[in-house]
Amino acid sequence: MKSKTYLLLITVLLFISACRKSEAPDSKTSIRGHLLEYGTEAPLANVKMYLSSCVGGLLEPLYCSTIDSFYTDENGYFDYETNAESVDLCTFEPVDGYYPIGNYVINRGVNEFTQYADPEAWLELHVKNVDPVNGEDNIRISGSWAGGSPEDNFGTNIDFIKAEKVRGNRDTKINWWVTKQGTTTVFRDTILISSHDTVFYEILY
């Protein structure tokens, strides 16, 4: 009877050991992929990346703490493996000349993805009232750049230049409303600005 019990115990231990060995590869979390500039797919080299463990969320504040870090290689590739028990988020260090790079939610096991970074570009606007009527002349300007509500610019001597940071390699929308003699006319345009470039645009009204 004792020999049968002993044999059963050995069988159970061997089964557990086999299960642990089969689960061992899944106990690691790997992060592989490519970091590229949006629009050109130029690689971003030597960008620091962070792995974080997070608690909370939903109805509670989310707190994340860094548990590991690594870098993209000279061709923008990354391939990293960790034994950390909890990995929830992959974040990217800010890169000069680029908008903040989006975060990536990490799952247990293999994570393979391509991440794109939006390059900065600049739109330089020259706004001038070239056909003034009276002090009630007005122009309002807005577009696909960061900022609040469009501002009114009243008067006959409006003549200014302003620079707006926009996302390169993407369409930039420009909207403006011109009011003269009580009549408002709406204008719209779309331009594409290459990464890290500056485009000069005139609005003469």
Backbone as CSV, one residue per row, in Angstrom:
resi,resn,N_x,N_y,N_z,CA_x,CA_y,CA_z,C_x,C_y,C_z
1,MET,0.835,-1.206,0.000,0.000,0.000,0.000,0.868,1.253,0.000
2,LYS,1.950,1.205,0.851,2.843,2.344,0.927,3.542,2.572,-0.418
3,SER,3.913,1.494,-1.082,4.590,1.639,-2.369,3.687,2.269,-3.404
4,LYS,2.367,1.922,-3.351,1.424,2.522,-4.297,1.267,4.022,-4.025
5,THR,1.197,4.376,-2.706,1.061,5.792,-2.337,2.285,6.576,-2.776
6,TYR,3.463,5.960,-2.567,4.718,6.617,-2.955,4.778,6.813,-4.460
7,LEU,4.351,5.802,-5.205,4.350,5.894,-6.659,3.409,6.985,-7.144
8,LEU,2.249,7.103,-6.483,1.273,8.132,-6.851,1.843,9.525,-6.585
9,LEU,2.549,9.689,-5.466,3.141,10.970,-5.111,4.197,11.382,-6.134
10,ILE,5.045,10.406,-6.530,6.076,10.688,-7.528,5.441,11.118,-8.847
11,THR,4.340,10.432,-9.230,3.648,10.758,-10.483,3.105,12.181,-10.452
12,VAL,2.498,12.564,-9.298,1.941,13.912,-9.156,3.051,14.964,-9.241
13,LEU,4.190,14.693,-8.569,5.302,15.642,-8.588,5.871,15.805,-9.991
14,LEU,5.991,14.685,-10.714,6.479,14.749,-12.087,5.531,15.537,-12.968
15,PHE,4.217,15.371,-12.754,3.210,16.086,-13.533,3.296,17.592,-13.278
16,ILE,3.455,17.950,-11.975,3.564,19.371,-11.632,4.819,19.967,-12.234
17,SER,5.923,19.214,-12.154,7.186,19.685,-12.727,7.071,19.905,-14.227
18,ALA,6.406,18.968,-14.898,6.223,19.086,-16.337,5.380,20.310,-16.675
19,CYS,4.344,20.551,-15.864,3.481,21.718,-16.099,4.268,23.009,-15.929
20,ARG,5.105,23.060,-14.893,5.896,24.265,-14.660,6.857,24.519,-15.793
21,LYS,7.469,23.466,-16.313,8.391,23.619,-17.431,7.677,24.127,-18.669
22,SER,6.460,23.631,-18.886,5.710,24.066,-20.066,5.247,25.498,-19.931
23,GLU,5.062,25.967,-18.657,4.601,27.332,-18.439,5.760,28.327,-18.397
24,ALA,6.978,27.797,-18.250,8.130,28.683,-18.067,8.279,29.711,-19.173
25,PRO,8.174,29.322,-20.468,8.331,30.317,-21.519,7.302,31.433,-21.441
26,ASP,6.061,31.107,-20.994,4.990,32.092,-20.924,5.147,33.027,-19.737
27,SER,6.051,32.679,-18.797,6.216,33.515,-17.623,6.993,34.780,-17.956
28,LYS,7.618,34.833,-19.133,8.354,36.014,-19.548,7.483,36.910,-20.434
29,THR,7.807,38.179,-20.408,7.123,39.139,-21.269,8.152,39.728,-22.229
30,SER,7.863,39.653,-23.517,8.781,40.197,-24.518,8.113,41.343,-25.268
31,ILE,8.935,42.340,-25.585,8.466,43.523,-26.302,9.355,43.679,-27.530
32,ARG,8.765,43.544,-28.701,9.524,43.629,-29.944,8.802,44.568,-30.906
33,GLY,9.583,45.261,-31.705,8.921,46.107,-32.701,9.838,47.141,-33.307
34,HIS,9.211,48.222,-33.797,9.907,49.225,-34.597,9.328,50.586,-34.261
35,LEU,10.183,51.573,-34.075,9.751,52.947,-33.832,10.108,53.776,-35.058
36,LEU,9.075,54.362,-35.706,9.263,55.043,-36.978,8.627,56.431,-36.964
37,GLU,9.140,57.298,-37.831,8.519,58.603,-38.032,7.286,58.439,-38.911
38,TYR,6.183,59.068,-38.503,4.956,58.977,-39.293,5.159,59.663,-40.643
39,GLY,4.709,59.000,-41.692,4.738,59.598,-43.017,5.941,59.227,-43.843
40,THR,7.131,59.146,-43.212,8.344,58.794,-43.952,8.857,57.408,-43.584
41,GLU,8.429,56.913,-42.414,8.892,55.633,-41.860,10.409,55.633,-41.633
42,ALA,10.970,56.803,-41.391,12.373,56.878,-41.001,12.509,56.346,-39.580
43,PRO,13.526,55.520,-39.297,13.664,54.939,-37.956,14.132,55.973,-36.936
44,LEU,13.661,55.821,-35.711,14.108,56.676,-34.611,15.043,55.854,-33.734
45,ALA,16.316,56.205,-33.776,17.352,55.436,-33.085,17.606,55.962,-31.679
46,ASN,18.031,55.050,-30.805,18.489,55.388,-29.456,17.437,56.132,-28.638
47,VAL,16.181,55.738,-28.785,15.095,56.316,-27.993,14.866,55.438,-26.765
48,LYS,14.870,56.046,-25.613,14.691,55.283,-24.376,13.238,54.899,-24.185
49,MET,13.005,53.642,-23.817,11.665,53.125,-23.587,11.582,52.607,-22.151
50,TYR,10.393,52.723,-21.569,10.200,52.321,-20.181,9.088,51.283,-20.084
51,LEU,9.272,50.314,-19.191,8.213,49.367,-18.852,7.725,49.702,-17.453
52,SER,6.413,49.742,-17.293,5.833,50.137,-16.012,4.815,49.123,-15.536
53,SER,4.680,49.057,-14.220,3.630,48.277,-13.571,2.633,49.261,-12.992
54,CYS,1.352,49.034,-13.235,0.323,49.999,-12.836,-0.715,49.368,-11.909
55,VAL,-1.239,50.176,-11.001,-2.334,49.762,-10.117,-3.400,50.837,-10.154
56,GLY,-4.654,50.433,-9.888,-5.769,51.372,-9.903,-6.470,51.361,-11.246
57,GLY,-7.072,52.492,-11.594,-7.809,52.592,-12.843,-9.299,52.534,-12.624
58,LEU,-10.057,52.637,-13.710,-11.521,52.689,-13.676,-11.969,53.812,-12.746
59,LEU,-12.477,53.484,-11.561,-12.972,54.507,-10.644,-11.899,54.979,-9.678
60,GLU,-10.687,54.450,-9.796,-9.598,54.826,-8.913,-8.472,55.477,-9.724
61,PRO,-7.653,56.319,-9.082,-6.497,56.891,-9.786,-5.547,55.787,-10.240
62,LEU,-4.921,55.998,-11.391,-3.976,55.023,-11.923,-2.556,55.445,-11.552
63,TYR,-1.850,54.549,-10.890,-0.470,54.810,-10.496,0.439,53.809,-11.197
64,CYS,1.468,54.327,-11.870,2.409,53.470,-12.582,3.825,53.734,-12.087
65,SER,4.588,52.676,-11.925,5.984,52.798,-11.507,6.870,52.072,-12.510
66,THR,7.997,52.683,-12.842,8.927,52.103,-13.816,9.640,50.904,-13.212
67,ILE,9.668,49.809,-13.972,10.340,48.606,-13.495,11.521,48.218,-14.382
68,ASP,11.626,48.818,-15.574,12.704,48.463,-16.488,12.793,49.500,-17.604
69,SER,13.916,49.546,-18.294,14.068,50.457,-19.427,15.073,49.882,-20.419
70,PHE,14.967,50.344,-21.669,15.866,49.886,-22.735,15.790,50.905,-23.867
71,TYR,16.551,50.680,-24.959,16.643,51.649,-26.045,16.348,50.999,-27.398
72,THR,15.876,51.826,-28.330,15.797,51.356,-29.712,17.219,51.316,-30.275
73,ASP,17.438,50.439,-31.262,18.775,50.349,-31.838,18.954,51.384,-32.953
74,GLU,20.060,51.299,-33.681,20.375,52.312,-34.700,19.374,52.332,-35.847
75,ASN,18.600,51.248,-35.989,17.582,51.177,-37.043,16.164,51.318,-36.497
76,GLY,16.052,51.754,-35.247,14.742,51.975,-34.644,14.062,50.730,-34.118
77,TYR,14.741,49.584,-34.156,14.135,48.341,-33.659,14.337,48.214,-32.152
78,PHE,13.428,47.505,-31.516,13.592,47.160,-30.107,13.173,45.710,-29.892
79,ASP,13.870,45.041,-29.002,13.608,43.629,-28.700,14.084,43.389,-27.275
80,TYR,13.143,43.273,-26.361,13.504,43.187,-24.945,12.633,42.142,-24.254
81,GLU,13.218,41.491,-23.268,12.506,40.445,-22.539,12.701,40.656,-21.049
82,THR,11.641,40.466,-20.285,11.715,40.668,-18.843,10.996,39.546,-18.104
83,ASN,11.482,39.251,-16.886,10.842,38.261,-16.016,9.948,38.906,-14.974
84,ALA,9.762,40.209,-15.068,8.931,40.915,-14.086,7.531,40.301,-14.034
85,GLU,7.002,40.183,-12.834,5.697,39.540,-12.661,4.559,40.381,-13.221
86,SER,4.692,41.694,-13.148,3.617,42.578,-13.614,4.183,43.642,-14.539
87,VAL,3.806,43.583,-15.812,4.190,44.599,-16.797,2.914,45.050,-17.501
88,ASP,2.600,46.328,-17.407,1.319,46.817,-17.930,1.445,47.836,-19.052
89,LEU,2.536,48.594,-19.064,2.591,49.738,-19.971,4.006,49.940,-20.502
90,CYS,4.077,50.288,-21.798,5.343,50.657,-22.421,5.239,52.127,-22.830
91,THR,6.175,52.947,-22.356,6.163,54.365,-22.679,7.500,54.762,-23.318
92,PHE,7.486,55.909,-23.990,8.662,56.370,-24.729,9.128,57.717,-24.183
93,GLU,10.432,57.873,-24.048,10.975,59.152,-23.615,10.745,60.197,-24.712
94,PRO,10.452,61.442,-24.337,10.257,62.485,-25.353,11.470,62.621,-26.270
95,VAL,11.203,62.862,-27.549,12.260,63.002,-28.550,12.194,64.413,-29.119
96,ASP,13.321,65.104,-29.162,13.359,66.460,-29.715,12.848,66.465,-31.157
97,GLY,11.969,67.428,-31.455,11.441,67.557,-32.807,10.234,66.688,-33.088
98,TYR,9.700,66.031,-32.029,8.545,65.141,-32.211,7.503,65.405,-31.121
99,TYR,6.259,65.164,-31.471,5.192,65.202,-30.479,5.359,64.011,-29.533
100,PRO,4.760,64.076,-28.326,4.846,62.932,-27.412,4.369,61.644,-28.088
101,ILE,5.124,60.583,-27.898,4.810,59.300,-28.528,3.804,58.561,-27.656
102,GLY,2.800,57.976,-28.285,1.745,57.294,-27.549,2.244,56.094,-26.751
103,ASN,1.521,55.775,-25.673,1.848,54.612,-24.854,1.305,53.339,-25.491
104,TYR,1.854,52.207,-25.074,1.391,50.911,-25.583,1.091,50.011,-24.387
105,VAL,-0.119,49.443,-24.360,-0.522,48.547,-23.275,0.100,47.169,-23.496
106,ILE,0.757,46.663,-22.459,1.491,45.401,-22.548,0.644,44.233,-22.041
107,ASN,0.690,43.129,-22.771,0.050,41.884,-22.346,1.124,40.873,-21.963
108,ARG,0.750,39.909,-21.163,1.677,38.842,-20.785,2.050,38.033,-22.019
109,GLY,3.323,37.679,-22.147,3.758,36.902,-23.300,4.438,37.785,-24.331
110,VAL,4.165,37.535,-25.597,4.837,38.246,-26.688,4.031,39.471,-27.105
111,ASN,4.700,40.626,-27.163,4.090,41.866,-27.636,4.920,42.370,-28.812
112,GLU,4.316,42.416,-29.979,5.031,42.830,-31.178,4.226,43.931,-31.865
113,PHE,4.848,45.101,-32.057,4.094,46.219,-32.613,5.040,47.236,-33.250
114,THR,4.474,48.063,-34.147,5.175,49.200,-34.730,4.547,50.466,-34.182
115,GLN,5.380,51.354,-33.669,4.893,52.608,-33.103,5.377,53.772,-33.967
116,TYR,4.457,54.727,-34.208,4.804,55.880,-35.038,4.890,57.151,-34.186
117,ALA,5.857,57.994,-34.538,6.033,59.279,-33.861,5.717,60.399,-34.840
118,ASP,4.872,61.346,-34.411,4.512,62.485,-35.261,5.600,63.550,-35.185
119,PRO,6.219,63.892,-36.328,7.241,64.944,-36.322,6.604,66.322,-36.212
120,GLU,7.342,67.248,-35.635,6.882,68.631,-35.585,7.134,69.309,-36.928
121,ALA,6.272,70.262,-37.240,6.439,71.125,-38.404,5.832,72.471,-38.028
122,TRP,6.028,73.482,-38.892,5.565,74.826,-38.542,4.816,75.460,-39.706
123,LEU,3.726,76.123,-39.347,2.949,76.915,-40.294,3.089,78.376,-39.897
124,GLU,3.631,79.162,-40.811,3.814,80.596,-40.550,2.748,81.359,-41.324
125,LEU,1.842,81.974,-40.596,0.716,82.685,-41.199,0.986,84.189,-41.254
126,HIS,0.763,84.761,-42.431,0.780,86.210,-42.568,-0.655,86.651,-42.857
127,VAL,-1.220,87.443,-41.951,-2.614,87.875,-42.057,-2.636,89.397,-42.237
128,LYS,-3.313,89.847,-43.308,-3.324,91.292,-43.575,-4.646,91.707,-44.209
129,ASN,-5.186,92.807,-43.718,-6.390,93.398,-44.288,-5.948,94.326,-45.429
130,VAL,-6.080,93.835,-46.665,-5.590,94.600,-47.826,-6.697,95.419,-48.489
131,ASP,-7.926,95.219,-48.032,-9.055,95.959,-48.618,-9.954,96.449,-47.492
132,PRO,-9.444,97.344,-46.653,-10.203,97.769,-45.472,-11.455,98.579,-45.821
133,VAL,-12.476,98.407,-44.975,-13.731,99.143,-45.136,-13.919,100.095,-43.962
134,ASN,-13.962,99.536,-42.741,-14.088,100.350,-41.539,-13.600,99.554,-40.322
135,GLY,-13.716,100.160,-39.155,-13.218,99.540,-37.933,-13.919,98.258,-37.540
136,GLU,-15.056,97.965,-38.195,-15.792,96.729,-37.891,-15.286,95.544,-38.713
137,ASP,-14.345,95.783,-39.606,-13.747,94.650,-40.329,-13.207,93.645,-39.307
138,ASN,-13.408,92.350,-39.562,-12.978,91.336,-38.591,-12.533,90.068,-39.316
139,ILE,-11.536,89.412,-38.734,-11.135,88.095,-39.223,-10.904,87.185,-38.025
140,ARG,-11.399,85.965,-38.133,-11.176,84.925,-37.117,-10.499,83.754,-37.816
141,ILE,-9.496,83.173,-37.151,-8.716,82.095,-37.762,-8.626,80.917,-36.802
142,SER,-8.792,79.714,-37.338,-8.572,78.498,-36.552,-7.993,77.432,-37.472
143,GLY,-7.523,76.347,-36.882,-6.952,75.271,-37.695,-6.632,74.059,-36.861
144,SER,-6.019,73.066,-37.497,-5.728,71.808,-36.821,-4.402,71.883,-36.089
145,TRP,-4.291,72.859,-35.184,-3.144,72.981,-34.297,-3.672,73.199,-32.887
146,ALA,-2.786,73.030,-31.932,-3.213,73.164,-30.539,-3.557,74.615,-30.240
147,GLY,-4.560,74.804,-29.383,-4.930,76.169,-29.011,-6.393,76.255,-28.625
148,GLY,-6.788,77.425,-28.156,-8.162,77.623,-27.735,-9.054,78.062,-28.874
149,SER,-10.092,78.810,-28.521,-11.053,79.275,-29.516,-10.414,80.341,-30.411
150,PRO,-10.889,80.449,-31.658,-10.350,81.486,-32.551,-10.601,82.877,-31.991
151,GLU,-9.624,83.766,-32.200,-9.731,85.127,-31.679,-10.193,86.091,-32.765
152,ASP,-10.939,87.103,-32.337,-11.356,88.163,-33.258,-10.214,89.154,-33.463
153,ASN,-10.111,89.640,-34.704,-9.114,90.664,-35.037,-9.835,91.782,-35.790
154,PHE,-10.275,92.787,-35.044,-11.026,93.900,-35.621,-10.083,95.012,-36.083
155,GLY,-10.506,95.711,-37.152,-9.804,96.914,-37.541,-9.366,96.922,-38.996
156,THR,-8.903,98.103,-39.403,-8.475,98.291,-40.791,-6.973,98.103,-40.969
157,ASN,-6.236,98.064,-39.854,-4.774,97.981,-39.937,-4.228,96.617,-39.509
158,ILE,-5.032,95.592,-39.664,-4.570,94.252,-39.274,-3.457,93.796,-40.215
159,ASP,-2.309,93.477,-39.631,-1.159,93.007,-40.411,-0.196,92.336,-39.422
160,PHE,-0.234,91.025,-39.360,0.623,90.324,-38.391,1.064,88.971,-38.946
161,ILE,2.105,88.436,-38.331,2.612,87.097,-38.655,2.604,86.269,-37.381
162,LYS,2.100,85.054,-37.463,2.097,84.156,-36.314,2.516,82.759,-36.765
163,ALA,3.236,82.060,-35.902,3.711,80.703,-36.215,2.951,79.695,-35.365
164,GLU,2.497,78.627,-35.996,1.770,77.563,-35.314,2.506,76.238,-35.515
165,LYS,2.713,75.508,-34.412,3.308,74.175,-34.522,2.236,73.172,-34.935
166,VAL,2.538,72.375,-35.963,1.577,71.395,-36.473,2.287,70.044,-36.607
167,ARG,1.496,69.014,-36.911,2.051,67.675,-37.092,2.515,67.504,-38.535
168,GLY,3.803,67.226,-38.685,4.367,67.070,-40.008,3.891,65.808,-40.703
169,ASN,3.912,65.849,-42.033,3.487,64.724,-42.883,2.005,64.410,-42.742
170,ARG,1.248,65.337,-42.216,-0.218,65.196,-42.116,-0.865,66.450,-42.690
171,ASP,-2.128,66.313,-43.103,-2.871,67.473,-43.598,-3.114,68.465,-42.461
172,THR,-2.856,69.729,-42.734,-3.157,70.796,-41.785,-4.312,71.613,-42.348
173,LYS,-5.383,71.711,-41.589,-6.577,72.449,-42.027,-6.518,73.876,-41.497
174,ILE,-6.878,74.813,-42.347,-6.939,76.229,-41.976,-8.342,76.738,-42.286
175,ASN,-8.962,77.386,-41.315,-10.298,77.972,-41.490,-10.231,79.443,-41.083
176,TRP,-10.871,80.302,-41.863,-10.955,81.697,-41.442,-12.276,82.311,-41.896
177,TRP,-12.755,83.250,-41.061,-14.040,83.918,-41.280,-13.763,85.410,-41.423
178,VAL,-14.151,85.978,-42.535,-13.937,87.410,-42.786,-15.293,88.113,-42.753
179,THR,-15.357,89.145,-41.920,-16.590,89.935,-41.818,-16.304,91.375,-42.243
180,LYS,-17.071,91.822,-43.272,-16.977,93.204,-43.725,-18.376,93.677,-44.099
181,GLN,-18.715,94.881,-43.646,-20.033,95.478,-43.907,-21.160,94.540,-43.485
182,GLY,-20.939,93.853,-42.366,-21.974,92.992,-41.796,-22.125,91.633,-42.453
183,THR,-21.326,91.335,-43.457,-21.411,90.043,-44.155,-20.171,89.201,-43.821
184,THR,-20.420,87.946,-43.430,-19.325,87.039,-43.073,-19.149,85.987,-44.166
185,THR,-17.925,85.828,-44.618,-17.588,84.815,-45.618,-16.606,83.827,-45.000
186,VAL,-16.869,82.537,-45.236,-16.035,81.481,-44.653,-15.072,80.954,-45.718
187,PHE,-13.807,80.773,-45.321,-12.783,80.224,-46.216,-12.130,79.012,-45.555
188,ARG,-11.745,78.043,-46.364,-11.069,76.855,-45.841,-9.967,76.429,-46.802
189,ASP,-8.915,75.853,-46.240,-7.845,75.310,-47.065,-7.163,74.178,-46.295
190,THR,-6.505,73.294,-47.034,-5.755,72.182,-46.447,-4.394,72.117,-47.106
191,ILE,-3.351,72.064,-46.295,-1.999,71.958,-46.835,-1.248,70.846,-46.119
192,LEU,-0.282,70.280,-46.811,0.560,69.231,-46.250,1.945,69.808,-46.008
193,ILE,2.405,69.719,-44.759,3.724,70.241,-44.401,4.619,69.054,-44.050
194,SER,5.771,68.992,-44.690,6.704,67.897,-44.441,7.297,67.992,-43.033
195,SER,7.808,66.877,-42.550,8.376,66.825,-41.206,9.506,67.848,-41.035
196,HIS,9.467,68.557,-39.903,10.497,69.519,-39.510,10.636,70.687,-40.493
197,ASP,9.627,70.896,-41.322,9.666,71.963,-42.312,8.793,73.126,-41.842
198,THR,8.969,74.291,-42.482,8.143,75.466,-42.219,7.536,75.945,-43.538
199,VAL,6.228,76.165,-43.536,5.528,76.651,-44.724,4.964,78.039,-44.435
200,PHE,5.210,78.980,-45.333,4.685,80.338,-45.213,3.356,80.408,-45.959
201,TYR,2.312,80.936,-45.273,0.969,80.976,-45.870,0.384,82.374,-45.623
202,GLU,-0.148,82.979,-46.681,-0.716,84.318,-46.565,-2.235,84.274,-46.630
203,ILE,-2.834,85.041,-45.735,-4.287,85.291,-45.788,-4.456,86.793,-45.967
204,LEU,-4.787,87.197,-47.185,-4.994,88.591,-47.530,-6.482,88.792,-47.772
205,TYR,-7.105,89.665,-47.018,-8.567,89.789,-47.106,-8.989,91.250,-47.258
